Amino acid sequence: MTFKLFFPFLLFSSISFSLLFFTGCGSKYEVKVQQELAKGVRYDSLFLGLYLGMPRQAFFDHCTQLNKQKLITTGVAGMVEYKITELDNLVIMHFYPDFANGKISSMKAEYSYQAWAPWNKEYFSDKLLTKLLTLLEKKYSAGFFKLEETEQGSVFVKIDGNRQITIAPKDETIVQVLFTDLTNKPKAAGSEEK
């Protein structure tokens, strides 16, 4: 009888502690977001001349020009493919934006070493994440902070004004980077533009 009364209390206490812990972590992040948005400064640049807020047709026209210059090509699953030669070995980047109101609201990018193989541990995503973090800090300035630790590895975030950059391993092969315009309000589920 005593155990039956104690167990729900123990369960409730551990759930409450977990919620308090995650709320505390989220609040530091939320404070950073609010501080950056309060500055009223916009950082829209992405890469290859692409930018947050770029109209849909301008994105397609710009990609057509980059393709004619042989800088990009069509990648997997309808994404755009770009080869990064700035790192120690060739890295393939696949990217494609999300649009809101006909303009780029976020840009998803996936990076992986071309030489990845199960026996090439030096080309796994944890090694690539470290090198990408350094590369992104050169391009967008330092200031990434660890947001959380996941089963796949660490998640890092950088917030400049309206632009948030999140970098995290997807699996042992791929590192995901998401560029987001924090001033865009999310739409209701199922109402995404394609």
PDB file of C-alpha atoms in Angstrom:
ATOM      1  CA  MET A   1       0.000   0.000   0.000  1.00  0.00           C
ATOM      2  CA  THR A   2       2.773   2.417   0.868  1.00  0.00           C
ATOM      3  CA  PHE A   3       4.654   1.635  -2.368  1.00  0.00           C
ATOM      4  CA  LYS A   4       1.486   2.271  -4.394  1.00  0.00           C
ATOM      5  CA  LEU A   5       1.208   5.759  -2.881  1.00  0.00           C
ATOM      6  CA  PHE A   6       4.934   6.474  -3.170  1.00  0.00           C
ATOM      7  CA  PHE A   7       5.317   5.339  -6.805  1.00  0.00           C
ATOM      8  CA  PRO A   8       2.970   7.973  -8.348  1.00  0.00           C
ATOM      9  CA  PHE A   9       4.714  10.668  -6.267  1.00  0.00           C
ATOM     10  CA  LEU A  10       8.122   9.452  -7.504  1.00  0.00           C
ATOM     11  CA  LEU A  11       6.894   9.338 -11.101  1.00  0.00           C
ATOM     12  CA  PHE A  12       5.359  12.826 -10.858  1.00  0.00           C
ATOM     13  CA  SER A  13       8.535  14.209  -9.240  1.00  0.00           C
ATOM     14  CA  SER A  14      10.803  12.839 -11.966  1.00  0.00           C
ATOM     15  CA  ILE A  15       8.502  14.145 -14.729  1.00  0.00           C
ATOM     16  CA  SER A  16       8.330  17.563 -13.048  1.00  0.00           C
ATOM     17  CA  PHE A  17      12.125  17.684 -12.723  1.00  0.00           C
ATOM     18  CA  SER A  18      12.540  16.749 -16.394  1.00  0.00           C
ATOM     19  CA  LEU A  19      10.099  19.432 -17.516  1.00  0.00           C
ATOM     20  CA  LEU A  20      11.803  22.008 -15.311  1.00  0.00           C
ATOM     21  CA  PHE A  21      15.210  21.035 -16.731  1.00  0.00           C
ATOM     22  CA  PHE A  22      14.103  21.267 -20.366  1.00  0.00           C
ATOM     23  CA  THR A  23      12.159  24.479 -19.744  1.00  0.00           C
ATOM     24  CA  GLY A  24      15.322  25.946 -18.235  1.00  0.00           C
ATOM     25  CA  CYS A  25      17.363  24.926 -21.285  1.00  0.00           C
ATOM     26  CA  GLY A  26      14.689  26.233 -23.631  1.00  0.00           C
ATOM     27  CA  SER A  27      14.474  29.535 -21.805  1.00  0.00           C
ATOM     28  CA  LYS A  28      18.191  30.271 -22.377  1.00  0.00           C
ATOM     29  CA  TYR A  29      17.616  29.653 -26.058  1.00  0.00           C
ATOM     30  CA  GLU A  30      14.438  31.744 -26.049  1.00  0.00           C
ATOM     31  CA  VAL A  31      16.261  34.608 -24.307  1.00  0.00           C
ATOM     32  CA  LYS A  32      18.936  34.521 -27.038  1.00  0.00           C
ATOM     33  CA  VAL A  33      16.281  34.526 -29.761  1.00  0.00           C
ATOM     34  CA  GLN A  34      14.462  37.481 -28.178  1.00  0.00           C
ATOM     35  CA  GLN A  35      17.727  39.421 -27.714  1.00  0.00           C
ATOM     36  CA  GLU A  36      18.687  38.955 -31.353  1.00  0.00           C
ATOM     37  CA  LEU A  37      15.229  39.758 -32.728  1.00  0.00           C
ATOM     38  CA  ALA A  38      15.055  42.870 -30.527  1.00  0.00           C
ATOM     39  CA  LYS A  39      18.122  44.247 -32.334  1.00  0.00           C
ATOM     40  CA  GLY A  40      15.971  44.649 -35.443  1.00  0.00           C
ATOM     41  CA  VAL A  41      18.915  43.699 -37.674  1.00  0.00           C
ATOM     42  CA  ARG A  42      18.445  41.381 -40.663  1.00  0.00           C
ATOM     43  CA  TYR A  43      20.991  38.826 -41.795  1.00  0.00           C
ATOM     44  CA  ASP A  44      19.611  37.173 -44.910  1.00  0.00           C
ATOM     45  CA  SER A  45      22.672  35.905 -46.784  1.00  0.00           C
ATOM     46  CA  LEU A  46      23.011  32.150 -47.163  1.00  0.00           C
ATOM     47  CA  PHE A  47      25.528  30.927 -49.775  1.00  0.00           C
ATOM     48  CA  LEU A  48      26.111  31.015 -53.540  1.00  0.00           C
ATOM     49  CA  GLY A  49      24.239  34.339 -53.753  1.00  0.00           C
ATOM     50  CA  LEU A  50      21.069  32.871 -52.227  1.00  0.00           C
ATOM     51  CA  TYR A  51      19.330  34.660 -49.358  1.00  0.00           C
ATOM     52  CA  LEU A  52      16.410  34.417 -46.956  1.00  0.00           C
ATOM     53  CA  GLY A  53      13.426  36.229 -48.425  1.00  0.00           C
ATOM     54  CA  MET A  54      14.522  35.507 -52.011  1.00  0.00           C
ATOM     55  CA  PRO A  55      11.454  35.171 -54.261  1.00  0.00           C
ATOM     56  CA  ARG A  56      10.735  31.659 -55.525  1.00  0.00           C
ATOM     57  CA  GLN A  57      11.247  32.519 -59.210  1.00  0.00           C
ATOM     58  CA  ALA A  58      14.476  34.393 -58.431  1.00  0.00           C
ATOM     59  CA  PHE A  59      15.737  31.244 -56.664  1.00  0.00           C
ATOM     60  CA  PHE A  60      15.008  29.091 -59.720  1.00  0.00           C
ATOM     61  CA  ASP A  61      16.513  31.670 -62.104  1.00  0.00           C
ATOM     62  CA  HIS A  62      19.640  32.008 -59.963  1.00  0.00           C
ATOM     63  CA  CYS A  63      20.051  28.222 -59.758  1.00  0.00           C
ATOM     64  CA  THR A  64      19.695  28.016 -63.556  1.00  0.00           C
ATOM     65  CA  GLN A  65      22.564  30.494 -63.905  1.00  0.00           C
ATOM     66  CA  LEU A  66      24.703  28.595 -61.366  1.00  0.00           C
ATOM     67  CA  ASN A  67      23.987  25.392 -63.284  1.00  0.00           C
ATOM     68  CA  LYS A  68      25.055  27.004 -66.581  1.00  0.00           C
ATOM     69  CA  GLN A  69      28.324  27.965 -64.838  1.00  0.00           C
ATOM     70  CA  LYS A  70      28.654  24.286 -63.795  1.00  0.00           C
ATOM     71  CA  LEU A  71      28.728  25.255 -60.096  1.00  0.00           C
ATOM     72  CA  ILE A  72      25.658  23.200 -59.164  1.00  0.00           C
ATOM     73  CA  THR A  73      23.687  20.308 -60.554  1.00  0.00           C
ATOM     74  CA  THR A  74      20.530  18.382 -59.760  1.00  0.00           C
ATOM     75  CA  GLY A  75      21.060  16.180 -56.722  1.00  0.00           C
ATOM     76  CA  VAL A  76      19.128  13.440 -54.970  1.00  0.00           C
ATOM     77  CA  ALA A  77      15.386  13.755 -54.276  1.00  0.00           C
ATOM     78  CA  GLY A  78      15.059  16.978 -56.286  1.00  0.00           C
ATOM     79  CA  MET A  79      17.607  18.821 -54.168  1.00  0.00           C
ATOM     80  CA  VAL A  80      20.414  20.960 -55.593  1.00  0.00           C
ATOM     81  CA  GLU A  81      23.948  19.519 -55.420  1.00  0.00           C
ATOM     82  CA  TYR A  82      27.069  21.593 -54.783  1.00  0.00           C
ATOM     83  CA  LYS A  83      30.618  20.308 -54.304  1.00  0.00           C
ATOM     84  CA  ILE A  84      32.599  21.901 -51.476  1.00  0.00           C
ATOM     85  CA  THR A  85      36.350  21.805 -51.984  1.00  0.00           C
ATOM     86  CA  GLU A  86      37.290  24.041 -49.022  1.00  0.00           C
ATOM     87  CA  LEU A  87      37.685  21.119 -46.619  1.00  0.00           C
ATOM     88  CA  ASP A  88      40.295  18.364 -46.390  1.00  0.00           C
ATOM     89  CA  ASN A  89      38.357  16.111 -48.766  1.00  0.00           C
ATOM     90  CA  LEU A  90      35.524  16.623 -51.237  1.00  0.00           C
ATOM     91  CA  VAL A  91      32.191  17.223 -49.488  1.00  0.00           C
ATOM     92  CA  ILE A  92      28.862  17.007 -51.291  1.00  0.00           C
ATOM     93  CA  MET A  93      26.176  19.451 -50.204  1.00  0.00           C
ATOM     94  CA  HIS A  94      22.506  18.957 -51.125  1.00  0.00           C
ATOM     95  CA  PHE A  95      20.143  21.842 -50.439  1.00  0.00           C
ATOM     96  CA  TYR A  96      16.635  23.073 -51.101  1.00  0.00           C
ATOM     97  CA  PRO A  97      14.586  25.877 -49.549  1.00  0.00           C
ATOM     98  CA  ASP A  98      11.207  26.024 -47.895  1.00  0.00           C
ATOM     99  CA  PHE A  99       9.042  28.866 -49.136  1.00  0.00           C
ATOM    100  CA  ALA A 100       6.517  30.979 -47.250  1.00  0.00           C
ATOM    101  CA  ASN A 101       4.489  33.603 -49.119  1.00  0.00           C
ATOM    102  CA  GLY A 102       6.525  32.859 -52.248  1.00  0.00           C
ATOM    103  CA  LYS A 103       9.893  33.625 -50.614  1.00  0.00           C
ATOM    104  CA  ILE A 104      12.657  31.541 -49.027  1.00  0.00           C
ATOM    105  CA  SER A 105      11.869  31.179 -45.316  1.00  0.00           C
ATOM    106  CA  SER A 106      14.433  28.477 -44.556  1.00  0.00           C
ATOM    107  CA  MET A 107      17.118  26.500 -46.335  1.00  0.00           C
ATOM    108  CA  LYS A 108      17.831  22.849 -45.594  1.00  0.00           C
ATOM    109  CA  ALA A 109      21.287  21.549 -46.444  1.00  0.00           C
ATOM    110  CA  GLU A 110      22.837  18.106 -46.031  1.00  0.00           C
ATOM    111  CA  TYR A 111      26.598  17.557 -46.164  1.00  0.00           C
ATOM    112  CA  SER A 112      28.548  14.318 -46.544  1.00  0.00           C
ATOM    113  CA  TYR A 113      32.030  13.294 -47.587  1.00  0.00           C
ATOM    114  CA  GLN A 114      32.124  11.859 -51.096  1.00  0.00           C
ATOM    115  CA  ALA A 115      34.647   9.266 -49.829  1.00  0.00           C
ATOM    116  CA  TRP A 116      32.388   8.076 -46.988  1.00  0.00           C
ATOM    117  CA  ALA A 117      32.385   4.313 -46.468  1.00  0.00           C
ATOM    118  CA  PRO A 118      31.699   2.200 -43.369  1.00  0.00           C
ATOM    119  CA  TRP A 119      35.433   1.475 -43.031  1.00  0.00           C
ATOM    120  CA  ASN A 120      36.503   5.152 -43.438  1.00  0.00           C
ATOM    121  CA  LYS A 121      35.857   6.394 -39.892  1.00  0.00           C
ATOM    122  CA  GLU A 122      37.628   9.700 -40.651  1.00  0.00           C
ATOM    123  CA  TYR A 123      34.773  10.517 -43.056  1.00  0.00           C
ATOM    124  CA  PHE A 124      31.932   9.953 -40.584  1.00  0.00           C
ATOM    125  CA  SER A 125      29.522  12.757 -39.736  1.00  0.00           C
ATOM    126  CA  ASP A 126      31.026  13.471 -36.290  1.00  0.00           C
ATOM    127  CA  LYS A 127      34.358  14.398 -37.933  1.00  0.00           C
ATOM    128  CA  LEU A 128      32.614  16.359 -40.688  1.00  0.00           C
ATOM    129  CA  LEU A 129      30.495  18.283 -38.169  1.00  0.00           C
ATOM    130  CA  THR A 130      33.624  19.604 -36.444  1.00  0.00           C
ATOM    131  CA  LYS A 131      35.116  20.758 -39.751  1.00  0.00           C
ATOM    132  CA  LEU A 132      31.835  22.246 -40.977  1.00  0.00           C
ATOM    133  CA  LEU A 133      31.472  24.160 -37.728  1.00  0.00           C
ATOM    134  CA  THR A 134      34.873  25.779 -38.336  1.00  0.00           C
ATOM    135  CA  LEU A 135      33.982  26.529 -41.967  1.00  0.00           C
ATOM    136  CA  LEU A 136      30.612  28.052 -41.028  1.00  0.00           C
ATOM    137  CA  GLU A 137      32.244  30.185 -38.336  1.00  0.00           C
ATOM    138  CA  LYS A 138      34.615  31.563 -41.004  1.00  0.00           C
ATOM    139  CA  LYS A 139      31.680  32.382 -43.287  1.00  0.00           C
ATOM    140  CA  TYR A 140      29.137  33.612 -40.724  1.00  0.00           C
ATOM    141  CA  SER A 141      31.452  34.557 -37.792  1.00  0.00           C
ATOM    142  CA  ALA A 142      31.980  32.759 -34.488  1.00  0.00           C
ATOM    143  CA  GLY A 143      29.226  32.336 -31.944  1.00  0.00           C
ATOM    144  CA  PHE A 144      27.813  28.833 -32.346  1.00  0.00           C
ATOM    145  CA  PHE A 145      26.754  27.344 -29.029  1.00  0.00           C
ATOM    146  CA  LYS A 146      25.821  23.789 -28.105  1.00  0.00           C
ATOM    147  CA  LEU A 147      22.064  23.551 -27.779  1.00  0.00           C
ATOM    148  CA  GLU A 148      21.774  19.899 -26.838  1.00  0.00           C
ATOM    149  CA  GLU A 149      23.318  16.463 -27.060  1.00  0.00           C
ATOM    150  CA  THR A 150      21.437  13.808 -29.035  1.00  0.00           C
ATOM    151  CA  GLU A 151      22.011  10.137 -29.675  1.00  0.00           C
ATOM    152  CA  GLN A 152      23.665  11.075 -32.993  1.00  0.00           C
ATOM    153  CA  GLY A 153      25.843  13.845 -31.485  1.00  0.00           C
ATOM    154  CA  SER A 154      25.867  17.520 -30.562  1.00  0.00           C
ATOM    155  CA  VAL A 155      23.472  20.132 -31.958  1.00  0.00           C
ATOM    156  CA  PHE A 156      24.938  23.624 -32.420  1.00  0.00           C
ATOM    157  CA  VAL A 157      23.086  26.894 -33.043  1.00  0.00           C
ATOM    158  CA  LYS A 158      24.034  30.425 -34.070  1.00  0.00           C
ATOM    159  CA  ILE A 159      21.553  33.290 -34.062  1.00  0.00           C
ATOM    160  CA  ASP A 160      22.276  36.619 -35.764  1.00  0.00           C
ATOM    161  CA  GLY A 161      19.307  38.969 -35.836  1.00  0.00           C
ATOM    162  CA  ASN A 162      16.626  37.106 -37.769  1.00  0.00           C
ATOM    163  CA  ARG A 163      18.881  34.313 -39.102  1.00  0.00           C
ATOM    164  CA  GLN A 164      19.332  31.098 -37.156  1.00  0.00           C
ATOM    165  CA  ILE A 165      21.809  28.437 -38.265  1.00  0.00           C
ATOM    166  CA  THR A 166      21.458  24.962 -36.749  1.00  0.00           C
ATOM    167  CA  ILE A 167      24.003  22.220 -37.384  1.00  0.00           C
ATOM    168  CA  ALA A 168      23.546  18.609 -36.279  1.00  0.00           C
ATOM    169  CA  PRO A 169      24.437  15.087 -37.388  1.00  0.00           C
ATOM    170  CA  LYS A 170      21.592  13.235 -39.115  1.00  0.00           C
ATOM    171  CA  ASP A 171      23.292   9.842 -39.060  1.00  0.00           C
ATOM    172  CA  GLU A 172      26.836   8.497 -39.425  1.00  0.00           C
ATOM    173  CA  THR A 173      27.023   9.815 -42.999  1.00  0.00           C
ATOM    174  CA  ILE A 174      25.197  13.172 -43.113  1.00  0.00           C
ATOM    175  CA  VAL A 175      25.432  16.469 -41.253  1.00  0.00           C
ATOM    176  CA  GLN A 176      22.328  18.661 -41.545  1.00  0.00           C
ATOM    177  CA  VAL A 177      22.410  22.450 -41.531  1.00  0.00           C
ATOM    178  CA  LEU A 178      19.223  24.480 -41.359  1.00  0.00           C
ATOM    179  CA  PHE A 179      19.159  28.221 -42.053  1.00  0.00           C
ATOM    180  CA  THR A 180      15.942  29.776 -40.738  1.00  0.00           C
ATOM    181  CA  ASP A 181      14.399  33.242 -40.812  1.00  0.00           C
ATOM    182  CA  LEU A 182      13.065  33.595 -37.270  1.00  0.00           C
ATOM    183  CA  THR A 183      10.732  36.430 -38.284  1.00  0.00           C
ATOM    184  CA  ASN A 184       8.609  34.062 -40.400  1.00  0.00           C
ATOM    185  CA  LYS A 185       5.654  32.746 -38.478  1.00  0.00           C
ATOM    186  CA  PRO A 186       5.134  28.993 -38.972  1.00  0.00           C
ATOM    187  CA  LYS A 187       2.031  27.997 -40.905  1.00  0.00           C
ATOM    188  CA  ALA A 188      -0.497  25.465 -39.702  1.00  0.00           C
ATOM    189  CA  ALA A 189       0.440  21.826 -40.260  1.00  0.00           C
ATOM    190  CA  GLY A 190      -0.260  20.632 -43.783  1.00  0.00           C
ATOM    191  CA  SER A 191      -0.209  24.118 -45.332  1.00  0.00           C
ATOM    192  CA  GLU A 192       3.424  24.197 -46.523  1.00  0.00           C
ATOM    193  CA  GLU A 193       4.216  25.638 -49.924  1.00  0.00           C
ATOM    194  CA  LYS A 194       6.148  23.494 -52.370  1.00  0.00           C
TER     195      LYS A 194
END
